[in-house]
Amino acid sequence: MSAPGFSFETIAEDGSARAGVLTTRRGNVLTPTFMPVGTQGSVKTLTPAEVESTGARIILANTYHLWLRPGADIVASLGGLSAFTRWPHTILTDSGGYQAFSLAERRTLSDDGFVFRSHLDGSKHLLTPEEAMRVQGLLGSDIAMQLDVCPPAGAPREEVEAAVAQTTRWARRSLAAKDPAQALFGIVQGGLHADLRRRHAAELGELPFEGLALGGFSVGEPIEEMHAVLSEIAPALDRTRPRYLMGVGTPRDLILAIGAGIDMFDCVLPTRNARNGQAIVRTGTISIKQAQYKTDPAPIDETCGCPCCREGYSRAYLRHLFLAGEILVLRLLTHHNLWLYGELVRKAREAILNREFPAFARTFIEPR
Amino acid sequence: MSAPGFSFETIAEDGSARAGVLTTRRGNVLTPTFMPVGTQGSVKTLTPAEVESTGARIILANTYHLWLRPGADIVASLGGLSAFTRWPHTILTDSGGYQAFSLAERRTLSDDGFVFRSHLDGSKHLLTPEEAMRVQGLLGSDIAMQLDVCPPAGAPREEVEAAVAQTTRWARRSLAAKDPAQALFGIVQGGLHADLRRRHAAELGELPFEGLALGGFSVGEPIEEMHAVLSEIAPALDRTRPRYLMGVGTPRDLILAIGAGIDMFDCVLPTRNARNGQAIVRTGTISIKQAQYKTDPAPIDETCGCPCCREGYSRAYLRHLFLAGEILVLRLLTHHNLWLYGELVRKAREAILNREFPAFARTFIEPR
């Protein structure tokens, strides 16, 4: 049933929280894990070695972007995404559907798929479940995602029900069309309706996906409503397969979701916020451009072991670089933020192994 | 006479070319040397460790930029430029005059100095020889440069003569005002007039500068005219002191100038061109955005040991990153270009030590 080289094992549980090992043809990924986002085949500002230094052994790349530029055929001709990007570990690609819907122009949805126009050059494209599989096969990622329909926050229940049904039809078509060498994850929709989520999780759980994802969260709904549904639904996802919460979130969101039984995360927050001058620390956020840091000799976080904090770059210097438009500060803050996410999942895993996750979660969440 | 910890020794000569050791309070710099430019206190896109990996042990920082932002007092309060930027080796600062003249608005020149308005906020500043010394003292660089007057290419001889005279008056005022802990270099002007250059070199050579620079080249004159004057003038600069050719140049320019007896260079070319997608190779330049590299699996240069070439990034991937606006490619090309400059001066030095510089120079220049 599984793609060659793919496996998942839970090695410890603490309440609903799980510590496991996800194995792909590229090697092992300890879970829970955070996947830095490399939208266009680069985790923005960093080298693969720097991403690896944060503890990450899996990154996410965006099918929509790479399909349009440089083109999936070019990536394939250069040996696939791992060879192309020099990232030697696991790569997960999304289906392209989310960006085709949110970024592209004049997109329309039919039972067959999405028709959209490229945000780059206006060219017309048809994204079907089969095309999403073909493109991800050419990109050569280790884990592919099915094409799904993701309703916006606040969509009426009947729209959410239709999205769930369409996603299930596309799930079957995706499995029929997949590259046998790739693992494929299904995507559970259902918005904030726990009953729809539960039913969809059961439906997709009967299909031979290597993993199950929760899509359609973090689309603008109040975050506490997400966590309320998550605490009910995550434990209901088949326990033998990895569970992936798409597009989430803050450190607090990760801790709560790990507590609910999620194994995998991706989010642009640590990388995007860094490029906006935001350093994430356990107690909140440091906006480096603020005047209060003008002469501050302290590093971002005295207790952090990342290169930005360890090499002694002061807040005053980082602020200067940011105001002067220097690229170095974007690198340093990105490295810092991903380091914090890496530490978070590593320490969460240790806490689960030691059966002390609830206490760990409290220390991580309460100071905020 | 010299600043504490400052010395210069020539250890080998081959024709006019020299191999030496420049020593400052921060350590040794093997000459000939190329100084990467860190305009705003950062060699653009790179960390200090990466700059160091190219062989550089001295960088240049721009007084004008750092004076206006973050302010020399702030840099001083954080321990000076080395502590502020985390560059542990030697730093040379220019006087600020060149940028005050070329970047600032509504600047006027008097015998006292330059009056200019900041290009950042329009604030009015007066840059005198004494102020240039005060600001460089606050910045805490290891080598300071005197304020000079740099006439544009093609200026009439009488304007060049006036600039030479003014520069000599300012040389004396600079020496009187200098921070005793800093080394100070004088700047020889004279445009393309070999007689003026020779006279000015002799004049400044009588003053207790720790080094002598050639300014006013690479300001738009035909490059072969510069080399013609340089071959005559560089050997005439006092041989006991380091000779610095300001703002030059291409690899070929460096080789020719080293042959004329120059010890130190700075230029934005390798860093600026990298950010424009230009990789410098011995045989010329690779403009990475060109369509011919679309599927090219080769690195920039198979024979190069820099991280960009060694880690196997293909021209196709670098082209993709550049077209996609990804910062990583700017880092990789900058690192590559500075690596090439570092190799160039290292190999030139070896060739001088082995008394085979002319043959080395030919192999470096002829393929271009």
XYZ file of C-alpha atoms in Angstrom:
736
model
C 0.000 0.000 0.000
C 2.717 2.525 0.912
C 5.150 4.229 -1.426
C 8.587 2.558 -1.429
C 10.609 3.609 1.589
C 7.667 5.267 3.315
C 6.646 4.397 6.837
C 5.363 5.997 9.999
C 5.699 4.762 13.522
C 4.438 6.231 16.760
C 6.978 5.511 19.455
C 5.419 7.281 22.428
C 2.143 8.921 23.411
C 1.273 11.322 26.180
C -2.443 11.916 26.238
C -3.329 12.606 22.625
C 0.189 13.905 21.864
C 2.443 11.585 19.854
C 6.166 11.252 19.217
C 7.004 9.295 16.097
C 9.303 8.692 13.172
C 8.237 9.424 9.620
C 10.457 7.694 7.083
C 10.623 8.513 3.385
C 13.031 7.515 0.642
C 15.155 10.497 1.792
C 15.496 9.462 5.418
C 13.888 9.902 8.799
C 11.870 12.810 10.105
C 11.282 12.879 13.847
C 7.746 13.948 14.736
C 6.194 16.222 15.740
C 7.919 18.238 13.045
C 7.725 21.705 11.549
C 8.246 22.072 7.795
C 9.862 25.361 6.740
C 8.215 26.694 3.603
C 10.317 26.871 0.435
C 7.665 28.266 -1.852
C 9.783 28.656 -4.968
C 12.345 25.967 -4.178
C 14.225 27.998 -1.546
C 13.421 28.541 2.121
C 13.667 32.275 1.712
C 17.089 33.795 2.514
C 18.666 30.531 3.798
C 20.875 27.774 2.417
C 19.820 24.135 2.813
C 22.607 23.675 5.391
C 21.208 26.552 7.447
C 17.679 25.114 7.288
C 19.093 21.752 8.366
C 20.864 23.429 11.289
C 17.478 24.359 12.764
C 16.648 20.671 13.044
C 14.347 20.508 10.021
C 14.522 17.328 7.955
C 11.497 18.090 5.774
C 10.491 21.224 3.895
C 7.428 22.185 1.895
C 7.556 23.439 -1.669
C 4.662 24.976 -3.584
C 3.506 23.155 -6.675
C 1.650 26.162 -8.098
C 4.732 28.391 -8.043
C 7.191 25.797 -9.346
C 4.774 24.622 -12.016
C 4.559 28.141 -13.431
C 8.236 28.951 -12.865
C 10.674 27.411 -13.700
C 8.254 24.687 -14.862
C 7.878 21.124 -13.627
C 9.560 19.722 -16.758
C 12.680 21.793 -16.089
C 12.818 20.657 -12.467
C 12.402 17.059 -13.668
C 15.151 17.422 -16.271
C 17.497 18.560 -13.503
C 16.785 15.524 -11.367
C 13.777 16.668 -9.344
C 13.423 19.100 -6.471
C 16.025 17.567 -4.152
C 18.776 17.673 -6.765
C 17.605 21.063 -8.046
C 17.470 22.776 -4.656
C 20.335 20.835 -2.965
C 18.024 19.934 -0.081
C 18.991 16.338 0.620
C 16.131 15.503 2.971
C 12.405 15.000 2.515
C 10.295 17.390 0.475
C 6.521 17.644 0.631
C 4.667 19.475 -2.126
C 1.194 20.859 -1.835
C -1.266 20.291 -4.669
C -1.218 23.814 -6.037
C -4.944 24.168 -5.512
C -4.777 26.643 -2.669
C -2.564 29.096 -4.574
C -4.434 28.529 -7.830
C -7.497 29.674 -5.947
C -5.991 32.489 -3.860
C -3.289 33.950 -6.136
C -4.413 33.295 -9.668
C -6.750 35.471 -11.648
C -10.218 34.602 -12.883
C -10.242 31.099 -11.483
C -13.301 28.914 -11.801
C -14.082 25.644 -10.106
C -15.795 22.736 -11.822
C -16.108 19.072 -11.015
C -13.081 18.553 -13.211
C -10.774 20.978 -11.407
C -9.699 24.623 -11.364
C -9.294 26.747 -14.454
C -7.109 29.736 -13.651
C -4.814 32.301 -15.190
C -1.224 32.587 -14.014
C -0.484 35.535 -11.715
C 2.842 35.837 -13.585
C 1.844 36.059 -17.234
C -1.919 35.548 -17.471
C -1.522 32.187 -19.229
C -4.472 29.831 -18.826
C -4.098 26.577 -16.915
C -6.331 23.703 -15.891
C -5.535 22.116 -12.547
C -7.259 18.755 -12.192
C -6.536 16.075 -9.591
C -4.647 14.172 -12.288
C -2.641 17.243 -13.347
C -1.739 17.949 -9.692
C -0.401 14.391 -9.474
C 1.463 14.657 -12.784
C 3.112 17.955 -11.826
C 4.087 16.731 -8.348
C 5.472 13.573 -9.954
C 7.662 15.689 -12.222
C 8.780 17.827 -9.279
C 9.778 14.574 -7.608
C 8.744 15.446 -4.080
C 8.689 12.615 -1.567
C 5.205 13.393 -0.267
C 2.492 14.750 -2.546
C -0.831 16.260 -1.523
C -4.176 15.590 -3.202
C -6.041 18.430 -4.914
C -8.780 19.593 -2.555
C -11.411 22.293 -2.278
C -10.832 24.681 0.617
C -13.840 26.857 1.435
C -13.226 30.302 2.913
C -13.844 31.038 6.605
C -17.502 31.620 7.277
C -18.695 29.722 4.189
C -22.276 28.434 4.568
C -22.550 24.819 5.702
C -23.845 23.669 2.354
C -20.798 25.108 0.592
C -18.579 23.294 3.086
C -20.499 20.053 2.486
C -20.036 20.436 -1.259
C -16.312 21.051 -0.771
C -16.037 17.917 1.348
C -17.822 15.831 -1.286
C -15.732 17.257 -4.123
C -12.532 16.677 -2.119
C -13.488 13.033 -1.626
C -14.148 12.534 -5.365
C -10.801 14.152 -6.105
C -9.147 11.993 -3.439
C -10.052 8.862 -5.396
C -8.944 10.366 -8.686
C -5.650 11.479 -7.087
C -4.929 8.002 -5.779
C -5.662 6.522 -9.204
C -3.292 8.990 -10.889
C -0.438 9.144 -8.372
C 3.208 8.433 -9.053
C 3.795 5.083 -7.312
C 7.153 6.337 -6.045
C 5.549 9.203 -4.110
C 3.639 9.048 -0.862
C 0.275 10.811 -1.060
C -1.677 12.474 1.724
C -5.430 13.059 1.693
C -6.912 16.315 2.949
C -9.823 16.424 5.388
C -12.085 19.441 4.994
C -15.232 20.439 6.855
C -14.510 23.918 8.199
C -15.499 24.385 11.812
C -18.221 21.722 11.595
C -16.975 18.907 13.776
C -19.519 16.463 12.396
C -18.460 17.122 8.789
C -14.800 16.871 9.763
C -15.398 13.585 11.568
C -17.330 12.078 8.666
C -14.715 13.233 6.145
C -11.861 11.893 8.265
C -13.565 8.516 8.303
C -14.185 8.593 4.539
C -10.606 9.478 3.664
C -9.291 7.109 6.320
C -10.688 4.244 4.264
C -8.553 5.250 1.287
C -4.914 4.118 0.914
C -3.296 7.489 1.654
C 0.075 7.402 3.413
C -1.012 10.296 5.624
C -3.954 12.501 6.435
C -3.969 16.273 6.552
C -6.370 18.804 7.976
C -6.963 21.559 5.431
C -9.207 24.568 5.583
C -7.983 25.802 8.943
C -6.130 29.072 9.459
C -8.159 30.676 6.684
C -9.375 33.556 8.814
C -11.524 31.897 11.469
C -11.058 32.832 15.157
C -8.095 30.740 16.252
C -9.788 29.456 19.424
C -12.566 27.981 17.280
C -9.921 26.102 15.294
C -8.415 24.716 18.479
C -11.830 23.674 19.786
C -12.547 21.655 16.633
C -8.973 20.396 16.457
C -9.055 18.928 19.958
C -12.045 16.891 18.895
C -10.996 15.948 15.376
C -7.235 15.367 15.465
C -7.510 12.344 17.761
C -10.155 10.933 15.394
C -7.727 10.787 12.450
C -6.394 7.272 11.847
C -3.689 6.806 14.467
C -1.480 4.638 12.266
C -0.795 7.425 9.801
C 0.927 10.818 10.139
C -1.408 13.731 10.798
C -0.575 17.049 9.177
C -2.205 20.370 10.107
C -1.776 22.604 7.062
C -0.704 26.238 7.298
C -0.536 26.497 11.107
C 0.768 28.516 12.962
C 2.168 30.381 15.967
C 4.293 28.607 18.610
C 1.195 28.472 20.816
C -0.849 26.969 17.973
C 1.770 24.267 17.468
C 1.855 23.355 21.152
C -1.935 23.102 21.363
C -2.142 21.100 18.139
C 0.642 18.735 19.209
C -1.372 18.213 22.381
C -4.338 17.259 20.185
C -2.265 14.668 18.331
C -0.886 16.486 15.267
C 2.485 15.306 13.900
C 3.333 17.750 11.099
C 3.039 21.481 10.493
C 3.957 24.045 7.885
C 3.595 27.809 8.051
C 5.123 30.889 6.440
C 4.917 32.741 9.748
C 8.511 32.313 10.985
C 10.041 33.088 7.580
C 7.640 35.819 6.465
C 7.624 37.600 9.819
C 11.427 37.591 9.830
C 11.446 39.445 6.537
C 9.098 41.981 8.119
C 11.573 42.498 10.961
C 9.811 40.316 13.514
C 11.865 38.041 15.726
C 9.846 35.399 17.543
C 10.811 34.677 21.125
C 9.159 32.516 23.747
C 7.627 35.502 25.423
C 6.226 37.042 22.248
C 7.674 39.010 19.392
C 10.430 41.577 18.958
C 9.780 44.099 16.207
C 13.379 44.997 15.467
C 12.701 48.322 13.814
C 11.315 49.866 17.005
C 13.194 52.886 18.369
C 13.586 51.184 21.765
C 16.295 48.960 20.262
C 18.342 51.849 18.861
C 21.224 51.381 21.309
C 20.293 47.988 22.752
C 23.471 45.848 22.974
C 21.577 42.636 23.800
C 21.035 39.854 21.273
C 17.463 38.941 20.281
C 17.385 36.247 22.992
C 20.220 35.604 25.447
C 19.097 31.994 25.858
C 18.933 31.161 22.153
C 21.638 29.117 20.450
C 20.953 30.262 16.874
C 23.713 31.961 14.865
C 21.999 35.351 15.152
C 21.975 35.240 18.962
C 25.170 33.213 19.442
C 27.396 35.404 17.255
C 26.545 38.455 19.321
C 24.628 40.576 16.819
C 23.005 43.268 18.939
C 19.433 44.419 18.593
C 20.890 47.839 17.762
C 22.884 46.399 14.842
C 19.953 44.315 13.600
C 17.718 47.396 13.769
C 20.300 49.400 11.819
C 20.533 46.693 9.146
C 16.754 46.491 8.857
C 16.307 50.250 8.487
C 19.197 50.351 6.003
C 17.586 47.617 3.890
C 20.462 45.172 4.360
C 19.760 41.557 3.416
C 21.890 40.145 6.238
C 19.246 40.969 8.843
C 16.579 39.057 6.900
C 18.834 35.998 6.958
C 19.626 36.339 10.648
C 16.003 36.804 11.744
C 14.808 33.959 9.499
C 17.459 31.680 10.950
C 16.490 32.732 14.460
C 12.776 32.152 13.927
C 13.200 28.732 12.300
C 15.636 27.806 15.077
C 12.921 28.589 17.627
C 10.406 26.430 15.746
C 12.969 23.642 15.518
C 13.629 23.837 19.246
C 9.905 23.882 19.955
C 9.173 20.614 18.132
C 12.367 18.973 19.427
C 11.524 19.843 23.025
C 7.871 18.892 22.551
C 9.036 15.490 21.314
C 11.333 15.045 24.322
C 8.490 16.003 26.641
C 6.210 13.414 25.032
C 8.912 10.747 25.307
C 9.283 11.655 28.978
C 5.511 11.705 29.479
C 5.626 15.314 30.642
C 4.071 17.066 27.699
C 1.264 18.852 29.600
C 3.750 20.501 31.968
C 6.007 21.450 29.042
C 3.058 22.865 27.122
C 2.087 25.043 30.081
C 5.583 26.511 30.442
C 5.662 27.270 26.751
C 2.250 28.823 26.495
C 1.745 30.699 29.726
C 4.473 33.357 29.523
C 2.971 34.690 26.306
C 55.065 58.045 13.974
C 52.702 55.110 13.353
C 49.453 54.348 15.127
C 49.869 51.706 17.868
C 50.012 48.231 16.361
C 50.360 49.471 12.807
C 53.159 48.361 10.528
C 53.830 47.429 6.939
C 56.546 45.243 5.577
C 57.342 44.268 2.024
C 58.645 40.725 2.017
C 59.133 40.128 -1.690
C 59.203 42.076 -4.931
C 58.901 40.960 -8.532
C 59.465 43.897 -10.837
C 57.278 46.634 -9.376
C 54.870 44.079 -7.817
C 55.119 43.625 -4.058
C 54.058 41.005 -1.527
C 53.810 42.297 2.005
C 52.189 42.167 5.405
C 50.057 44.990 6.691
C 49.555 44.813 10.437
C 46.960 46.728 12.413
C 45.704 46.431 15.977
C 43.283 43.776 14.623
C 45.909 41.519 13.090
C 47.720 40.825 9.858
C 46.563 41.460 6.316
C 48.589 39.779 3.584
C 49.126 42.050 0.597
C 48.216 42.518 -2.154
C 44.720 42.474 -0.700
C 41.191 43.193 -1.832
C 38.822 44.888 0.614
C 35.167 43.873 0.229
C 32.900 46.885 0.622
C 30.568 46.983 3.617
C 28.966 50.322 2.911
C 26.483 50.359 5.772
C 28.391 48.069 8.122
C 27.571 44.853 6.246
C 29.234 43.358 3.187
C 25.920 43.056 1.418
C 24.152 39.669 1.809
C 27.052 37.941 3.686
C 27.988 37.192 7.280
C 31.437 38.143 8.570
C 32.377 34.446 8.612
C 31.480 34.141 4.941
C 33.512 37.224 4.048
C 36.420 35.759 6.011
C 36.081 32.479 4.099
C 37.002 34.318 0.883
C 40.374 35.163 2.402
C 39.581 38.784 3.236
C 41.063 40.119 6.464
C 40.146 43.760 5.866
C 36.898 45.378 4.737
C 35.927 48.930 3.884
C 33.034 50.756 5.502
C 31.586 54.070 4.350
C 31.787 56.951 6.763
C 29.109 58.996 4.986
C 26.492 56.257 5.269
C 27.275 55.254 8.850
C 27.501 58.863 9.993
C 23.978 59.532 8.750
C 22.605 56.131 9.834
C 22.770 54.776 12.496
C 25.041 57.668 13.562
C 28.689 57.582 14.621
C 27.762 58.151 18.279
C 25.575 55.039 18.275
C 28.325 52.948 16.697
C 30.752 54.312 19.298
C 28.369 53.544 22.165
C 28.223 49.932 20.966
C 31.990 49.570 20.979
C 32.916 50.736 17.484
C 32.516 49.156 14.075
C 34.238 45.847 14.816
C 32.077 45.101 17.832
C 28.970 46.482 16.112
C 29.350 44.475 12.897
C 31.024 41.362 14.383
C 33.873 41.650 11.877
C 36.904 40.792 14.002
C 39.562 41.849 11.500
C 40.757 45.185 10.174
C 38.316 47.862 9.021
C 39.215 50.814 6.833
C 36.810 53.725 6.565
C 36.770 56.260 3.788
C 36.449 59.937 4.666
C 32.861 60.367 3.550
C 33.844 63.040 1.077
C 33.245 61.049 -2.072
C 29.674 60.120 -1.108
C 28.974 63.559 0.328
C 29.818 64.863 -3.097
C 28.203 62.184 -5.267
C 25.127 61.151 -3.254
C 24.132 64.135 -1.201
C 21.953 66.961 -2.375
C 22.964 70.584 -2.877
C 26.561 70.114 -1.795
C 29.020 72.969 -1.936
C 32.768 72.957 -1.561
C 34.718 75.617 0.303
C 38.187 75.767 1.732
C 36.679 74.603 5.001
C 35.010 71.454 3.647
C 31.775 70.240 2.108
C 28.356 71.485 3.067
C 25.727 68.957 1.979
C 22.227 67.772 2.656
C 21.636 64.131 3.611
C 20.202 61.935 0.848
C 18.106 60.284 3.566
C 16.311 63.175 5.257
C 17.656 66.409 3.763
C 19.362 67.416 7.012
C 22.284 69.800 6.588
C 25.823 68.701 7.415
C 29.282 70.195 7.261
C 32.083 67.769 6.450
C 35.475 69.281 7.247
C 38.795 67.433 7.496
C 38.435 67.634 11.272
C 34.867 66.324 11.234
C 35.905 63.422 8.966
C 38.560 62.542 11.554
C 36.134 62.916 14.472
C 33.500 60.709 12.820
C 36.017 58.031 11.808
C 37.378 58.124 15.341
C 33.899 57.454 16.715
C 33.364 54.661 14.197
C 36.609 53.188 15.512
C 37.995 51.903 12.233
C 41.614 50.772 12.222
C 42.577 52.783 9.163
C 41.031 56.171 8.428
C 41.245 58.155 5.194
C 41.822 61.895 4.925
C 39.144 64.133 3.416
C 40.150 64.879 -0.158
C 38.798 66.626 -3.241
C 38.192 64.255 -6.143
C 37.653 66.020 -9.458
C 35.429 64.352 -12.065
C 36.885 62.670 -15.150
C 37.764 65.222 -17.801
C 38.047 68.129 -15.353
C 40.260 70.924 -16.694
C 43.857 70.838 -15.516
C 43.416 73.930 -13.396
C 40.517 72.323 -11.512
C 42.674 69.250 -10.910
C 45.525 71.470 -9.676
C 43.167 73.208 -7.270
C 41.917 69.830 -6.001
C 45.484 68.691 -5.419
C 46.295 71.850 -3.475
C 43.123 71.643 -1.412
C 43.757 67.955 -0.693
C 47.249 68.780 0.580
C 45.901 71.516 2.883
C 43.298 69.073 4.177
C 45.985 66.389 4.578
C 47.780 68.552 7.140
C 44.552 69.409 8.955
C 43.579 65.705 8.990
C 46.883 64.686 10.524
C 46.524 67.387 13.169
C 43.009 66.202 14.055
C 43.418 62.426 13.849
C 42.657 59.913 16.559
C 46.111 58.749 17.681
C 44.831 55.166 17.874
C 43.936 55.107 14.188
C 46.229 54.805 11.215
C 45.612 57.488 8.591
C 46.212 57.329 4.861
C 46.736 60.338 2.606
C 45.131 60.517 -0.824
C 47.071 61.457 -3.932
C 45.033 63.236 -6.584
C 46.012 64.640 -9.971
C 43.690 62.956 -12.421
C 45.440 61.629 -15.507
C 48.228 64.214 -15.253
C 51.300 62.202 -14.381
C 53.266 65.292 -13.415
C 50.607 66.459 -10.960
C 50.312 62.948 -9.532
C 54.069 62.688 -9.117
C 54.321 66.075 -7.404
C 51.383 65.286 -5.119
C 52.793 61.871 -4.226
C 56.019 63.541 -3.203
C 54.191 66.203 -1.183
C 52.066 63.722 0.732
C 54.983 61.351 1.076
C 56.636 63.933 3.307
C 53.734 63.829 5.737
C 53.477 61.189 8.488
C 50.679 59.140 6.927
C 50.735 55.393 7.595
C 49.796 54.724 3.963
C 49.203 56.462 0.667
C 46.214 56.056 -1.573
C 45.539 56.954 -5.173
C 42.136 58.644 -5.424
C 40.366 60.105 -8.402
C 40.756 57.047 -10.623
C 37.864 54.946 -11.866
C 35.674 58.047 -12.054
C 34.756 57.544 -15.699
C 38.055 57.943 -17.522
C 39.060 55.351 -20.186
C 40.525 52.508 -18.155
C 43.651 52.166 -20.317
C 44.499 55.787 -19.536
C 44.305 54.969 -15.839
C 46.658 52.033 -16.294
C 49.091 54.149 -18.283
C 49.309 56.731 -15.488
C 49.281 54.038 -12.820
C 52.289 52.202 -14.254
C 54.208 55.436 -13.954
C 52.886 56.701 -10.620
C 52.383 53.641 -8.406
C 56.111 52.832 -8.272
C 56.763 56.469 -7.346
C 54.723 56.211 -4.129
C 56.918 55.811 -1.046
C 57.912 52.149 -1.061
C 57.963 51.811 2.732
C 54.228 52.421 3.052
C 51.173 50.512 1.794
C 49.767 51.781 -1.506
C 46.009 51.723 -1.940
C 44.222 52.201 -5.267
C 40.723 53.413 -4.391
C 37.589 52.072 -6.071
C 39.295 49.714 -8.556
C 38.252 47.398 -10.208
C 37.891 44.361 -12.481
C 40.122 41.292 -12.062
C 42.210 42.533 -15.001
C 42.517 45.979 -13.367
C 43.752 44.386 -10.150
C 46.361 42.278 -11.925
C 47.700 45.268 -13.866
C 47.742 47.476 -10.775
C 49.449 44.819 -8.662
C 52.047 44.671 -11.420
C 52.495 48.425 -11.000
C 53.089 48.052 -7.271
C 49.671 48.523 -5.652
C 49.020 46.687 -2.381
C 45.370 47.385 -1.544
C 42.099 47.627 -3.451
C 38.427 48.139 -2.791
C 35.556 48.005 -5.239
C 31.798 47.402 -5.183
C 32.038 45.509 -8.473
C 32.047 41.913 -7.155
C 29.254 42.548 -4.651
C 27.121 44.900 -6.740
C 27.395 42.821 -9.891
C 26.374 39.734 -7.943
C 23.161 41.429 -6.904
C 22.549 42.202 -10.564
C 22.902 38.509 -11.409
C 26.485 38.685 -12.687
C 28.907 35.943 -11.730
C 32.544 36.782 -12.404
C 34.712 34.003 -13.796
C 38.254 34.055 -15.072
C 37.102 34.063 -18.648
C 34.609 36.897 -18.206
C 31.133 37.163 -16.765
C 28.076 34.933 -16.547
C 24.800 36.821 -16.585
C 22.709 34.243 -14.778
C 19.333 35.432 -15.997
C 20.099 34.590 -19.623
C 17.842 32.001 -21.262
C 20.853 29.885 -22.247
C 21.167 28.751 -18.615
C 17.535 27.623 -18.331
C 18.391 23.914 -18.145
C 22.155 24.150 -17.580
C 23.139 21.658 -14.866
C 26.693 23.000 -14.519
C 27.794 25.149 -11.596
C 28.998 28.692 -12.274
C 32.596 27.433 -12.497
C 33.616 23.778 -12.224
C 37.074 24.779 -10.999
C 35.886 27.130 -8.239
C 35.939 26.097 -4.585
C 33.359 28.605 -3.327
C 30.185 27.361 -1.601
C 28.056 28.278 -4.619
C 30.103 26.121 -6.982
C 31.134 23.432 -4.497
C 27.616 22.677 -3.222
C 26.428 21.899 -6.724
C 23.949 24.705 -7.327
C 23.291 24.577 -11.071
C 23.148 27.582 -13.333
C 19.541 26.545 -14.023
C 18.662 26.734 -10.322
C 20.515 30.025 -9.818
C 18.708 31.459 -12.858
C 15.377 30.306 -11.433
C 16.131 31.885 -8.057
C 17.172 35.145 -9.692
C 14.050 35.378 -11.844
C 11.906 34.441 -8.853
C 13.481 37.221 -6.751
C 14.927 34.825 -4.174
C 17.577 36.276 -1.851
C 19.587 33.054 -1.746
C 20.984 33.636 -5.242
C 22.265 37.088 -4.266
C 24.180 35.497 -1.398
C 25.582 32.704 -3.527
C 26.748 34.980 -6.358
C 28.245 37.494 -3.912
C 30.116 34.723 -2.165
C 31.327 33.380 -5.507
C 32.539 36.769 -6.738
C 34.368 37.659 -3.530
C 35.887 34.174 -3.514
C 37.295 34.844 -6.978
C 38.769 38.167 -5.838
C 40.220 36.475 -2.773
C 41.801 33.772 -4.921
C 43.138 36.382 -7.304
C 45.055 38.323 -4.659
C 46.187 35.148 -2.893
C 47.565 33.686 -6.112
C 49.090 37.003 -7.149
C 50.923 37.076 -3.828
C 52.188 33.522 -4.294
C 53.366 34.418 -7.779
C 55.259 37.434 -6.443
C 56.844 35.317 -3.702
C 57.911 32.825 -6.380
C 59.140 35.598 -8.669
C 56.758 34.497 -11.412
C 54.240 37.294 -11.339
C 54.539 38.329 -15.010
C 53.720 34.796 -16.199
C 50.838 34.565 -13.715
C 49.519 37.925 -14.814
C 49.532 36.814 -18.446
C 47.565 33.636 -17.728
C 45.045 35.641 -15.773
C 44.594 38.418 -18.264
C 44.869 36.810 -21.662
C 41.823 34.523 -21.648
C 39.538 37.506 -21.133
